[in-house]
mmCIF file with all atom_site columns, C-alpha atoms and ligand atoms in Angstrom:
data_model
loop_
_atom_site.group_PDB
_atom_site.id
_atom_site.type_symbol
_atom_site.label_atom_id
_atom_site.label_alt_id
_atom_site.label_comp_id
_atom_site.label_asym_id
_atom_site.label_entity_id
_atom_site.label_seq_id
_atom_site.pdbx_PDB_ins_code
_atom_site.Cartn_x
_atom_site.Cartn_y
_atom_site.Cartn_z
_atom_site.occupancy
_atom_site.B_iso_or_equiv
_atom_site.pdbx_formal_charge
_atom_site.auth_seq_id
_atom_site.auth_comp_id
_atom_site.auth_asym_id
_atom_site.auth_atom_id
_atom_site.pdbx_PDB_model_num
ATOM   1   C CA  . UNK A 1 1   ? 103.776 98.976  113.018 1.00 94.00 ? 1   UNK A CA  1
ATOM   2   C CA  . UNK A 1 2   ? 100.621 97.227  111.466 1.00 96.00 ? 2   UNK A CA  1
ATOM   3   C CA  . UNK A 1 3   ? 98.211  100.085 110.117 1.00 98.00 ? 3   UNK A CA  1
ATOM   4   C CA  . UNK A 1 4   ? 95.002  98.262  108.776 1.00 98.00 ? 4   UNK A CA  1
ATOM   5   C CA  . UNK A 1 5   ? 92.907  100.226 106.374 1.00 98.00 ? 5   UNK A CA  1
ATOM   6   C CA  . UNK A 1 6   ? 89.375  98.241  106.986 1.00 98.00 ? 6   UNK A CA  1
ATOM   7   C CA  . UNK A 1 7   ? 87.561  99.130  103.408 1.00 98.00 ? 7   UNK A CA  1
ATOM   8   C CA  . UNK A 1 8   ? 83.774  98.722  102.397 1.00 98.00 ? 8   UNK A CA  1
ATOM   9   C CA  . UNK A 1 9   ? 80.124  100.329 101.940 1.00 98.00 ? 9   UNK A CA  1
ATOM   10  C CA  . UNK A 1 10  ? 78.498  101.158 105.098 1.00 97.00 ? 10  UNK A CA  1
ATOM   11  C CA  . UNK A 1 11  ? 76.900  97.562  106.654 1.00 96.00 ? 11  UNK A CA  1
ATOM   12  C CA  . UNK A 1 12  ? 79.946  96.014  105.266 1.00 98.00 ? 12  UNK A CA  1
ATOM   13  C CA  . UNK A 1 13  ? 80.580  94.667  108.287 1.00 97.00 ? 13  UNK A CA  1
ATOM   14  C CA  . UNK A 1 14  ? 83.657  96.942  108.939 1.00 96.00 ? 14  UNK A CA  1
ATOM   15  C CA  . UNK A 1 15  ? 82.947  97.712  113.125 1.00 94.00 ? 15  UNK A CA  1
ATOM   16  C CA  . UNK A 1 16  ? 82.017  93.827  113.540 1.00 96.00 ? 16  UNK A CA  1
ATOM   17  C CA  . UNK A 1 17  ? 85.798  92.925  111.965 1.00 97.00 ? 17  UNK A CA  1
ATOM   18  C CA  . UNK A 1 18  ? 87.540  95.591  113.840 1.00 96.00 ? 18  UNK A CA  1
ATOM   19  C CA  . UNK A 1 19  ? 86.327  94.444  117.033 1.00 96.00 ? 19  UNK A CA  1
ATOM   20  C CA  . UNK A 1 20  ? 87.809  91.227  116.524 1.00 97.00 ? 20  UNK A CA  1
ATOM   21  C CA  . UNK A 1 21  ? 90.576  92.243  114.451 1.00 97.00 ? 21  UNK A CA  1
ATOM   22  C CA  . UNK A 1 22  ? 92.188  94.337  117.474 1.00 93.00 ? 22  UNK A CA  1
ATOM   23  C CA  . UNK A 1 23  ? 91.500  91.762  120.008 1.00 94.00 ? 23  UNK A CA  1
ATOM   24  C CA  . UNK A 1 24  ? 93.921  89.223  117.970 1.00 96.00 ? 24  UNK A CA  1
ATOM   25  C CA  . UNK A 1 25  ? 96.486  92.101  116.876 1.00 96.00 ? 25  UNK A CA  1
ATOM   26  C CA  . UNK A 1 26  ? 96.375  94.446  119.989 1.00 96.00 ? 26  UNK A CA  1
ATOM   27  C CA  . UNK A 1 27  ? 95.906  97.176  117.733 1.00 96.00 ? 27  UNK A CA  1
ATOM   28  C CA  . UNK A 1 28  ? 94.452  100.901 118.531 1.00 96.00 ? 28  UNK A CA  1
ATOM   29  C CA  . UNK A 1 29  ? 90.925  101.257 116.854 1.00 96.00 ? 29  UNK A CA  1
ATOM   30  C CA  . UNK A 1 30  ? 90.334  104.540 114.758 1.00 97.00 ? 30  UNK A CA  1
ATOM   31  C CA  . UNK A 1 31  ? 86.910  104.767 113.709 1.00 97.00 ? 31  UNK A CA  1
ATOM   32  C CA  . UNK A 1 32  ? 86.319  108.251 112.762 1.00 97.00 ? 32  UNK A CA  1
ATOM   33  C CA  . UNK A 1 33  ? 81.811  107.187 112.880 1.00 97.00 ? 33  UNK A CA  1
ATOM   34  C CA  . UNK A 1 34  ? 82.531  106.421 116.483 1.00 96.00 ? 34  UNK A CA  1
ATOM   35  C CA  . UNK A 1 35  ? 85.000  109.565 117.448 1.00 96.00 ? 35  UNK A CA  1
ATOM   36  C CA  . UNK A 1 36  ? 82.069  111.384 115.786 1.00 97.00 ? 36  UNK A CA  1
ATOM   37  C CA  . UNK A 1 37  ? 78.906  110.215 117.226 1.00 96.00 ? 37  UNK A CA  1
ATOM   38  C CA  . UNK A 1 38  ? 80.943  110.728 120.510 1.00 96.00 ? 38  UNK A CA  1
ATOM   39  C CA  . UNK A 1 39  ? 81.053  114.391 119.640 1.00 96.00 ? 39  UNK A CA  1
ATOM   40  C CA  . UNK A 1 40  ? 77.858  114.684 118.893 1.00 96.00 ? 40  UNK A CA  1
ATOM   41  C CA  . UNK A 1 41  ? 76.981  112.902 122.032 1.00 96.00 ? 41  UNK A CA  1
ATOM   42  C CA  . UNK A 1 42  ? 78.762  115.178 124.255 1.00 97.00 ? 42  UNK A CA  1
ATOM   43  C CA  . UNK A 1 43  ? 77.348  117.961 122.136 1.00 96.00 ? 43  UNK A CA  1
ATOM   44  C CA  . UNK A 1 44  ? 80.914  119.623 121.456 1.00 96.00 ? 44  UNK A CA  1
ATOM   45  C CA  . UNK A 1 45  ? 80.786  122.412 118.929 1.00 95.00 ? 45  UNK A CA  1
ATOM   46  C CA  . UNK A 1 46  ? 82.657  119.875 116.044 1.00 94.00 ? 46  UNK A CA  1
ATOM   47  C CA  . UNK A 1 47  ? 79.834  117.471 117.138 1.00 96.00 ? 47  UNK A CA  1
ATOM   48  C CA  . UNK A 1 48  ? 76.969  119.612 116.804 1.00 95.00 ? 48  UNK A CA  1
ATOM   49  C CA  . UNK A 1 49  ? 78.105  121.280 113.373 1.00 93.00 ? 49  UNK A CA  1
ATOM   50  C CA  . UNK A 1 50  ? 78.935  117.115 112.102 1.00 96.00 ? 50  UNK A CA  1
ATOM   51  C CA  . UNK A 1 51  ? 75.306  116.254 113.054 1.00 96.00 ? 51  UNK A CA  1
ATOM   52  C CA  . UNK A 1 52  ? 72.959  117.663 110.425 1.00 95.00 ? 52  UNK A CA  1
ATOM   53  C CA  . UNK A 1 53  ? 75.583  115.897 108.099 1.00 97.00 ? 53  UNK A CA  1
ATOM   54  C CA  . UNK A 1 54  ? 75.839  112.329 109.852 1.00 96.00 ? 54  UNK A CA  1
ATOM   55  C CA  . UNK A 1 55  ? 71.827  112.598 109.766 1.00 95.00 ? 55  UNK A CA  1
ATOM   56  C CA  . UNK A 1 56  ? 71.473  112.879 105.934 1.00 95.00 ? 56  UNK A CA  1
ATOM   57  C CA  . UNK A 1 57  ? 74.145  110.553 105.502 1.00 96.00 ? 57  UNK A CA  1
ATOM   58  C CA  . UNK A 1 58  ? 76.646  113.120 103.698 1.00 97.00 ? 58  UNK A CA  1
ATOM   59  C CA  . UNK A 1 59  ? 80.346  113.073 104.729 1.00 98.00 ? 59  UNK A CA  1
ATOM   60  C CA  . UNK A 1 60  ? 81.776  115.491 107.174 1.00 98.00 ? 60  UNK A CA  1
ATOM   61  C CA  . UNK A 1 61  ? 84.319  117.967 105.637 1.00 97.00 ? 61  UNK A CA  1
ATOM   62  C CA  . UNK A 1 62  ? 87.723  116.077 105.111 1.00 98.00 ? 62  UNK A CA  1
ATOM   63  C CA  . UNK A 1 63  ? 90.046  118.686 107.400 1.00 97.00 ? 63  UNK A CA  1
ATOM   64  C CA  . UNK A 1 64  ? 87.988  117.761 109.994 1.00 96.00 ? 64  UNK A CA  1
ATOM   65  C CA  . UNK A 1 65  ? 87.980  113.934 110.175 1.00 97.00 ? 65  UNK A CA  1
ATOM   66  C CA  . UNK A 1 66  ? 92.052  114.784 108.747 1.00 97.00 ? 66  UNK A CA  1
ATOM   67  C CA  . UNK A 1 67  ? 92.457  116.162 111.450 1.00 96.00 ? 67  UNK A CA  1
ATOM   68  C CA  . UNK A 1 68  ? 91.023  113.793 114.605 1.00 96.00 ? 68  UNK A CA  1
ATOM   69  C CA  . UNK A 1 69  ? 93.081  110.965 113.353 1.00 97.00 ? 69  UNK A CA  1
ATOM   70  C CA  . UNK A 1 70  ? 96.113  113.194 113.308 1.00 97.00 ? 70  UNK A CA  1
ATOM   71  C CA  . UNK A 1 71  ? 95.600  113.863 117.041 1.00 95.00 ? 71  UNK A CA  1
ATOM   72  C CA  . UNK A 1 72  ? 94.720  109.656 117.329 1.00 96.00 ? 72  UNK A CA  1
ATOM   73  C CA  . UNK A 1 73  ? 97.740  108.894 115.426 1.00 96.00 ? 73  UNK A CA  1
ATOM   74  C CA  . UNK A 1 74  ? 99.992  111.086 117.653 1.00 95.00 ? 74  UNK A CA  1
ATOM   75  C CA  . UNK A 1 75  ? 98.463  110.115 121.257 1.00 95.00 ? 75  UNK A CA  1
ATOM   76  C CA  . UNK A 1 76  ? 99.333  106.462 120.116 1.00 95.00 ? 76  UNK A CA  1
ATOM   77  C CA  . UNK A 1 77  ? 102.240 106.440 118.594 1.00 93.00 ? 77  UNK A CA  1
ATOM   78  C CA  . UNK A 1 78  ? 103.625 103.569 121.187 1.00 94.00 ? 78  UNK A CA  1
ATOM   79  C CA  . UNK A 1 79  ? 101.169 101.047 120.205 1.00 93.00 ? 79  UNK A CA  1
ATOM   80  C CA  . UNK A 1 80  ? 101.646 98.433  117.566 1.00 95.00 ? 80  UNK A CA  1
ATOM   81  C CA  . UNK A 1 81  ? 99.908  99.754  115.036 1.00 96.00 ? 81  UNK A CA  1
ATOM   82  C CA  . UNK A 1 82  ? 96.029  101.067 114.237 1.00 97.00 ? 82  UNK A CA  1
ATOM   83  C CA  . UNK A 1 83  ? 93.031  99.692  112.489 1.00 98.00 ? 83  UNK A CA  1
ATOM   84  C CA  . UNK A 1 84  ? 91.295  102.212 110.389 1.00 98.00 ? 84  UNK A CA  1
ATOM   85  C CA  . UNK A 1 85  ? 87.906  101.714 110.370 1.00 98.00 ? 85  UNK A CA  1
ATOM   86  C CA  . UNK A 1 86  ? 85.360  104.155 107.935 1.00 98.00 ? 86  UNK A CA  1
ATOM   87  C CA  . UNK A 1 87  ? 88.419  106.469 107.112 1.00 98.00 ? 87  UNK A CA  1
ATOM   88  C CA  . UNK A 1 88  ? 89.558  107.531 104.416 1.00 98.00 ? 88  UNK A CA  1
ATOM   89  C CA  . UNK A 1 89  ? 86.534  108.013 102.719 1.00 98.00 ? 89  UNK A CA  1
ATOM   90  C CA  . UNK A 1 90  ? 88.173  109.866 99.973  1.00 98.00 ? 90  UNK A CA  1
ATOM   91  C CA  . UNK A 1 91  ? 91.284  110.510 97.835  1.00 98.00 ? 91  UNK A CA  1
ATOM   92  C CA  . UNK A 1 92  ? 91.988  113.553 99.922  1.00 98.00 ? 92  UNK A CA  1
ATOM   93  C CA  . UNK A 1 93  ? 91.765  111.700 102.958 1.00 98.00 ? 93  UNK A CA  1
ATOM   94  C CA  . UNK A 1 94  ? 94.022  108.928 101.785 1.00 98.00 ? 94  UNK A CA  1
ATOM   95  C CA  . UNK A 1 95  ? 96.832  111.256 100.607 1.00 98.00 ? 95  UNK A CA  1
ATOM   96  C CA  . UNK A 1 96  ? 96.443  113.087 104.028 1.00 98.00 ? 96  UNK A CA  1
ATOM   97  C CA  . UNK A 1 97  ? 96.847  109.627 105.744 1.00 98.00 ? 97  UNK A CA  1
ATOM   98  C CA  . UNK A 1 98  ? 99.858  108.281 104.019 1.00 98.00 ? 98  UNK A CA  1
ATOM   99  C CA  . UNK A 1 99  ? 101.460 111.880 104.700 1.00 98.00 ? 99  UNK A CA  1
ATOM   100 C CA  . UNK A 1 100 ? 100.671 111.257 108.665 1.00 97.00 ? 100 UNK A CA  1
ATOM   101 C CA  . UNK A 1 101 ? 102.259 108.176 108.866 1.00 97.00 ? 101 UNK A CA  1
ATOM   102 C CA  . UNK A 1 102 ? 105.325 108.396 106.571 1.00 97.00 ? 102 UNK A CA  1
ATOM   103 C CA  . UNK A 1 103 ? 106.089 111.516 108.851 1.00 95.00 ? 103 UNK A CA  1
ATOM   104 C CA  . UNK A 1 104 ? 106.011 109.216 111.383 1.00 94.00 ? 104 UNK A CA  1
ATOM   105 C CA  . UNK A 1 105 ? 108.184 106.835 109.781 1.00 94.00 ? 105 UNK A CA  1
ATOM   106 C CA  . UNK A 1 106 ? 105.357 104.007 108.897 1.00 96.00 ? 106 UNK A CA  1
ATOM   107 C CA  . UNK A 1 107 ? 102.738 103.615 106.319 1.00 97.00 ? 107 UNK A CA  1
ATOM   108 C CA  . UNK A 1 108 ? 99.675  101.551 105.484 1.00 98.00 ? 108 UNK A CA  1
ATOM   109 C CA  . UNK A 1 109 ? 100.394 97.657  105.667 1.00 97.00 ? 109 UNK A CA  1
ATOM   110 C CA  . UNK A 1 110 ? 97.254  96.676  103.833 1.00 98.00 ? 110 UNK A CA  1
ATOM   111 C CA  . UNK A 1 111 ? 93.861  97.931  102.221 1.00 98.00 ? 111 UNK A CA  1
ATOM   112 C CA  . UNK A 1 112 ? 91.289  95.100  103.222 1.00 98.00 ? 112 UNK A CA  1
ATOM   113 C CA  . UNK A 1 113 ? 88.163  95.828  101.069 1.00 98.00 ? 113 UNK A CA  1
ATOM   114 C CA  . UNK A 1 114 ? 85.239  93.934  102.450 1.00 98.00 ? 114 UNK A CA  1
ATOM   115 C CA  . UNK A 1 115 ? 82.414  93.369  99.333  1.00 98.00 ? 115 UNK A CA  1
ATOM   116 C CA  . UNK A 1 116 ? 78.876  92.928  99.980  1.00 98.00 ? 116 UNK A CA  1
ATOM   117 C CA  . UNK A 1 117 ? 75.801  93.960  97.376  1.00 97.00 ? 117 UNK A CA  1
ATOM   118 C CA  . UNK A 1 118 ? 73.944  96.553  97.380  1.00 96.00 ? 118 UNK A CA  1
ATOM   119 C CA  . UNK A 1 119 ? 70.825  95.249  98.549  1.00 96.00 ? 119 UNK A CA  1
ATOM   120 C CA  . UNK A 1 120 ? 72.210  93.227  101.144 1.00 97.00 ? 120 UNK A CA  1
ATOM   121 C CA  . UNK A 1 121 ? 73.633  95.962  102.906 1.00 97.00 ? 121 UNK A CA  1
ATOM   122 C CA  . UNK A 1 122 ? 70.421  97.838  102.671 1.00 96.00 ? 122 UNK A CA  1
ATOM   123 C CA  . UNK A 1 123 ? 68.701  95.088  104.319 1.00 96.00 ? 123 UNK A CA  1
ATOM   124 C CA  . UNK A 1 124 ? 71.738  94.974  107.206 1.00 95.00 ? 124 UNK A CA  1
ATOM   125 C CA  . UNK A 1 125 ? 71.408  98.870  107.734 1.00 95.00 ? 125 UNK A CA  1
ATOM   126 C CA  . UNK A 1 126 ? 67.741  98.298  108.188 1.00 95.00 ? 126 UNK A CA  1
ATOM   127 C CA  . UNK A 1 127 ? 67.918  95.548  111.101 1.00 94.00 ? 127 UNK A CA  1
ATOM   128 C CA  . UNK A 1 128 ? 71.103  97.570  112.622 1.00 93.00 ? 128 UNK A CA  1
ATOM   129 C CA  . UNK A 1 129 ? 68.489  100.612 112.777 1.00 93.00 ? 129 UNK A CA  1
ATOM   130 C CA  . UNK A 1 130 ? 66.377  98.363  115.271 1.00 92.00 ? 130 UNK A CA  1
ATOM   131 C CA  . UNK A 1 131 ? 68.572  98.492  117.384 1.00 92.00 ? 131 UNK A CA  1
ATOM   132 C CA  . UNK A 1 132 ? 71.141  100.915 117.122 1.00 88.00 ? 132 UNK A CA  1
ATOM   133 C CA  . UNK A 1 133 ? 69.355  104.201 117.947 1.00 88.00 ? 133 UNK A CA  1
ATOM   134 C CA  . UNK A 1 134 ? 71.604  105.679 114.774 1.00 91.00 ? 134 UNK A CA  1
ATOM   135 C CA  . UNK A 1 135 ? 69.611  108.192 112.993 1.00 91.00 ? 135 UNK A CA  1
ATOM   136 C CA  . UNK A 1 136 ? 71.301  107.590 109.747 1.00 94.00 ? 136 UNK A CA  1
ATOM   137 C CA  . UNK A 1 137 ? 69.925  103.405 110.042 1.00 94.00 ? 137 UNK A CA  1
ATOM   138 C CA  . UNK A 1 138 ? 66.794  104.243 110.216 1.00 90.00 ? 138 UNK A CA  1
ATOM   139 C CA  . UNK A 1 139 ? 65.848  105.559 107.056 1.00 91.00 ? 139 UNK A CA  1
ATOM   140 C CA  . UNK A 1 140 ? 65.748  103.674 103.664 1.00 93.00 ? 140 UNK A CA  1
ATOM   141 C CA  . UNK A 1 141 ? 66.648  106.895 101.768 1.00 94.00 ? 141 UNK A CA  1
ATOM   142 C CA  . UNK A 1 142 ? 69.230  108.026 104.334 1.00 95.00 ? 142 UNK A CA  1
ATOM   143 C CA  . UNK A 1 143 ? 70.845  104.640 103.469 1.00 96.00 ? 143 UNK A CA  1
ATOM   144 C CA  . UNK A 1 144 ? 70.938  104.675 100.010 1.00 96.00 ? 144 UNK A CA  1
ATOM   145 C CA  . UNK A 1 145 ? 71.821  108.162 100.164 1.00 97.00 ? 145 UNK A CA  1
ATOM   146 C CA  . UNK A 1 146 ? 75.374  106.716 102.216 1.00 97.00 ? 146 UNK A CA  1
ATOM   147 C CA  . UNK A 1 147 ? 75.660  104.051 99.636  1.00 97.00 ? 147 UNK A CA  1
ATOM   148 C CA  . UNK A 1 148 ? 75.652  106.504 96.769  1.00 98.00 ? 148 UNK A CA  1
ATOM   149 C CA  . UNK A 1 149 ? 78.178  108.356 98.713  1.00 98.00 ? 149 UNK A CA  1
ATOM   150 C CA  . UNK A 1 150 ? 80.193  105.583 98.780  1.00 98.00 ? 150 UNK A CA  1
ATOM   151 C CA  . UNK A 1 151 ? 79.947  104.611 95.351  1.00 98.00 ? 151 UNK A CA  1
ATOM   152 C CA  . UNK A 1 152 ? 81.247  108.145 94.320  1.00 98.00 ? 152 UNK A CA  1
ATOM   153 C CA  . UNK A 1 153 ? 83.655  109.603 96.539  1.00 98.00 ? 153 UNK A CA  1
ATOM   154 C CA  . UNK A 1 154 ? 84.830  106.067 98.231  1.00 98.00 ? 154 UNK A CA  1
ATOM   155 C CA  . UNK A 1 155 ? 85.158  103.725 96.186  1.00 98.00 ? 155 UNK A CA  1
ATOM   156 C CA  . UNK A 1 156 ? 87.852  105.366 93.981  1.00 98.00 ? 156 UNK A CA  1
ATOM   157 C CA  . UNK A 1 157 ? 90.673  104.317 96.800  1.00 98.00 ? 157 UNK A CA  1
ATOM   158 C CA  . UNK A 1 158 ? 90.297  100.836 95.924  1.00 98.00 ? 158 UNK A CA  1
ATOM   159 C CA  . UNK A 1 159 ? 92.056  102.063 92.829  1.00 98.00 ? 159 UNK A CA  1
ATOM   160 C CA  . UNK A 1 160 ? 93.931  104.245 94.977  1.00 98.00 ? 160 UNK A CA  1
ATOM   161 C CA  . UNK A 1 161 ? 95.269  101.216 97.447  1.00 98.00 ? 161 UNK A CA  1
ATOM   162 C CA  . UNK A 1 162 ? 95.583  98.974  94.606  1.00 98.00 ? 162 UNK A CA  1
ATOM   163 C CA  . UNK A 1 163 ? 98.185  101.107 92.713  1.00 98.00 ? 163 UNK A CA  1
ATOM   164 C CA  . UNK A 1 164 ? 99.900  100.952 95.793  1.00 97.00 ? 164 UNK A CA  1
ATOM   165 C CA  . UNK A 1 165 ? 99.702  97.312  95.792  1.00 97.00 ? 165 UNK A CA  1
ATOM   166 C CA  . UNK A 1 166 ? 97.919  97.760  98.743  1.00 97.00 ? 166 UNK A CA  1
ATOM   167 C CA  . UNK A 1 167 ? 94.517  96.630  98.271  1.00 98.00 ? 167 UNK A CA  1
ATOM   168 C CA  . UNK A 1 168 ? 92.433  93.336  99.255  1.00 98.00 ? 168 UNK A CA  1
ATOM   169 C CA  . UNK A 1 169 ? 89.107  92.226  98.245  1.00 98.00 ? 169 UNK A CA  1
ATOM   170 C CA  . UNK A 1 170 ? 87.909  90.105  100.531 1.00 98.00 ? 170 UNK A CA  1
ATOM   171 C CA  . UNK A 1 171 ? 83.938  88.656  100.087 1.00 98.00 ? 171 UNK A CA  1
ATOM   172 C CA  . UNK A 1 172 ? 82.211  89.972  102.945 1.00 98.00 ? 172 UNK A CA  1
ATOM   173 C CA  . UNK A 1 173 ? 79.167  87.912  102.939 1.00 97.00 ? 173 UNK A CA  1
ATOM   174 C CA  . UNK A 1 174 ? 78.962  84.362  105.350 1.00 96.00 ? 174 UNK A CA  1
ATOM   175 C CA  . UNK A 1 175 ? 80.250  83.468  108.774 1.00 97.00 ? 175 UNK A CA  1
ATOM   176 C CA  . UNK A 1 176 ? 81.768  86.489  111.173 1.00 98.00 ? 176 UNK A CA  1
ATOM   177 C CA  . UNK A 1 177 ? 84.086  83.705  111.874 1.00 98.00 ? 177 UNK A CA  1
ATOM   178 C CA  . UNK A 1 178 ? 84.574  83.005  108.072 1.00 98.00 ? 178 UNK A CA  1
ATOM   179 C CA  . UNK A 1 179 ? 85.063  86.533  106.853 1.00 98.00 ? 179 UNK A CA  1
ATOM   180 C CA  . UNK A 1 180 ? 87.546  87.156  109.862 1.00 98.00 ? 180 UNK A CA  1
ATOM   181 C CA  . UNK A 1 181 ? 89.551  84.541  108.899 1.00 98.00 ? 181 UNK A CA  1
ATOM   182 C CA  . UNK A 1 182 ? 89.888  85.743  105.501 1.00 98.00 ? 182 UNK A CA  1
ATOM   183 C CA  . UNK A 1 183 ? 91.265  88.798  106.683 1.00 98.00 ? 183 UNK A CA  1
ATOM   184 C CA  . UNK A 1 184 ? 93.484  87.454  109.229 1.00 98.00 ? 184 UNK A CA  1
ATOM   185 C CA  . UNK A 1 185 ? 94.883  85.338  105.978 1.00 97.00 ? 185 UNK A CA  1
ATOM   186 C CA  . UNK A 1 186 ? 95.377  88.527  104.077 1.00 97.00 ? 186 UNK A CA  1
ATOM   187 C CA  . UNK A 1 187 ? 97.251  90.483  107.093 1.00 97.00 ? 187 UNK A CA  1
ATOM   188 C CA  . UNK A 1 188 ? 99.646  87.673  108.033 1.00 96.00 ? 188 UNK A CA  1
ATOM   189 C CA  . UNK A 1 189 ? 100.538 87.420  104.169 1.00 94.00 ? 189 UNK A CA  1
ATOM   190 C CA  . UNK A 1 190 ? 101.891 90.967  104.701 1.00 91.00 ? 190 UNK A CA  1
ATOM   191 C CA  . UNK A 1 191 ? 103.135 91.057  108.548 1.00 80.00 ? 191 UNK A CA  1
ATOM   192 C CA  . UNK A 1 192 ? 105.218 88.653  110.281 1.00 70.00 ? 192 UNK A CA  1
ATOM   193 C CA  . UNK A 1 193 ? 105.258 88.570  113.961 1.00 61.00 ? 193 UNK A CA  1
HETATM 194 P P1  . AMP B 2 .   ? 80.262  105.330 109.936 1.00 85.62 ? 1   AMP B P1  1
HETATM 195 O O1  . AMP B 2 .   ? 80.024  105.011 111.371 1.00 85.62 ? 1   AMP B O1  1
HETATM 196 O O2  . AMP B 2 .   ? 81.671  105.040 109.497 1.00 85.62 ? 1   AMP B O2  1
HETATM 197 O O3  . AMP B 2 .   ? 79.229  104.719 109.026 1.00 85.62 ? 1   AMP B O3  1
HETATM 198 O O4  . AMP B 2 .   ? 80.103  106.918 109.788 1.00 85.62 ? 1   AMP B O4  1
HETATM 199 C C1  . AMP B 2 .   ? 78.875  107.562 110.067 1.00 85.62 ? 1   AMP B C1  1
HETATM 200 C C2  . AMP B 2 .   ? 78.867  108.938 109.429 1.00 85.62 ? 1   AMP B C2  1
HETATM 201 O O5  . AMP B 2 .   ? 79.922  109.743 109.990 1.00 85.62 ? 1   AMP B O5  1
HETATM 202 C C3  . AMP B 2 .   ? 79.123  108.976 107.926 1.00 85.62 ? 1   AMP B C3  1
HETATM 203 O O6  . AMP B 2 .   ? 77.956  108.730 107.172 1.00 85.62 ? 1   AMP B O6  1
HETATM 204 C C4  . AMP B 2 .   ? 79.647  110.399 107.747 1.00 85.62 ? 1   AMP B C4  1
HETATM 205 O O7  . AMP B 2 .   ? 78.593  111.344 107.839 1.00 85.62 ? 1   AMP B O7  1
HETATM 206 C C5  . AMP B 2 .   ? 80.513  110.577 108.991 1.00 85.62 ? 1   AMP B C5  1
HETATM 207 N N1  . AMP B 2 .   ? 81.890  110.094 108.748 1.00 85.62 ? 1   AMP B N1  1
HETATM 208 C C6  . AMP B 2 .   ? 82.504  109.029 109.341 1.00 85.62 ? 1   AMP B C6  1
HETATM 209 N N2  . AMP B 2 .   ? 83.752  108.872 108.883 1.00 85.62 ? 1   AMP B N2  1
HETATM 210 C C7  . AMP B 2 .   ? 83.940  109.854 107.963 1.00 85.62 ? 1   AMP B C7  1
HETATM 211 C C8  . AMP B 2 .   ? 85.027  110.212 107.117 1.00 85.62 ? 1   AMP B C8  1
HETATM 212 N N3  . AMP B 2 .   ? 86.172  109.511 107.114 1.00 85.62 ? 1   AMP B N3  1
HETATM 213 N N4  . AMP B 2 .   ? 84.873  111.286 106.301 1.00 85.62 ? 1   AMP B N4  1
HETATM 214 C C9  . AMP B 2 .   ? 83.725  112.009 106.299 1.00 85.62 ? 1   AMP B C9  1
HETATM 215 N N5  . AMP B 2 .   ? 82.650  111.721 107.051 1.00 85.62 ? 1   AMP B N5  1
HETATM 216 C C10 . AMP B 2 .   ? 82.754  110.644 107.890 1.00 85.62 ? 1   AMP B C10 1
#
């Protein structure tokens, strides 16, 4: 299987990669943003305890996103592999993931880390809020509030990846195009076929 861990700050341009990323590998797309939001939308009980959470830009408790992508993982286990897209978010969620897979005899193929400035992505978040409808866009505060986030419980699995030899930086400002063929350089370096 190819199991993509799609890495960066929120407005890295993570869901714009994916999108095309799946589309060339004919992967199964695991973002757990989207599984939530869908929650919320359908006002299940996980979806209506996430929201308050989503809204101020905090993470959701790990046993709950652990365990969505365990039921995702399982109900595609035929595929050729998954891209995950804003999970793991932290070291728990990492060690949980590698557990998943290895009991299902794969792993993580790659960590693709996509690196954009701070500023930049505030300014991203801001336009995406336009036109989104996302609560959590729409606010400068909520959005540096996700980047701080990220900077202290995220980050860390660069280190995390990169012990595993795992881990990618790829420069996630320029051309869609540009950027995704960067990271179609990085995956074919580590999957054949
Ligand atoms: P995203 O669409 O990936 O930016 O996620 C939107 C929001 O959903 C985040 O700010 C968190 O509140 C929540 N969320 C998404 N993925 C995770 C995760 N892996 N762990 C915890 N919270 C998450």
């Amino acid at each position: 299987m190819l199991n993509l861990v799609l890495f960066g700050p929120p407005g890295a341009g993570k869901g714009t990669q994916s999108e095309k990323l799946l589309e060339k590998y004919g992967l199964v797309h695991l973002s757990t943003g989207d599984i939530l939001r869908g929650e919320m939308k359908a006002g299940t009980e996980l979806g209506v305890k996430a929201k308050s959470l989503i809204e101020a830009g905090n993470l959701v408790p790990d046993e709950v996103v652990i365990g969505m992508i365990d039921n995702k993982i399982s109900e595609n286990l035929d595929g050729k592999g998954f891209i995950f897209d804003g999970f793991p978010r932290t070291q728990a969620q990492a060690e949980a993931l590698d557990k998943l897979l290895v009991a299902k005899g794969t792993g993580v193929s790659v960590m693709l880390s996509l690196e954009v400035e701070e500023e930049e992505l505030v300014k991203r978040l801001l336009e995406r809020g336009k036109i989104s409808g996302r609560a959590d866009d729409a606010n400068e505060d909520t959005i540096k509030n996700r980047i701080s986030v990220y900077n202290q419980e995220t980050s860390v699995l660069v280190d995390f990846y990169s012990a595993q030899g795992k881990h990618v930086g790829i420069q996630g400002v320029g051309e869609i195009d540009e950027i995704f063929e960067k990271l179609t350089k990085a995956i074919d370096a580590v999957h054949v076929g």
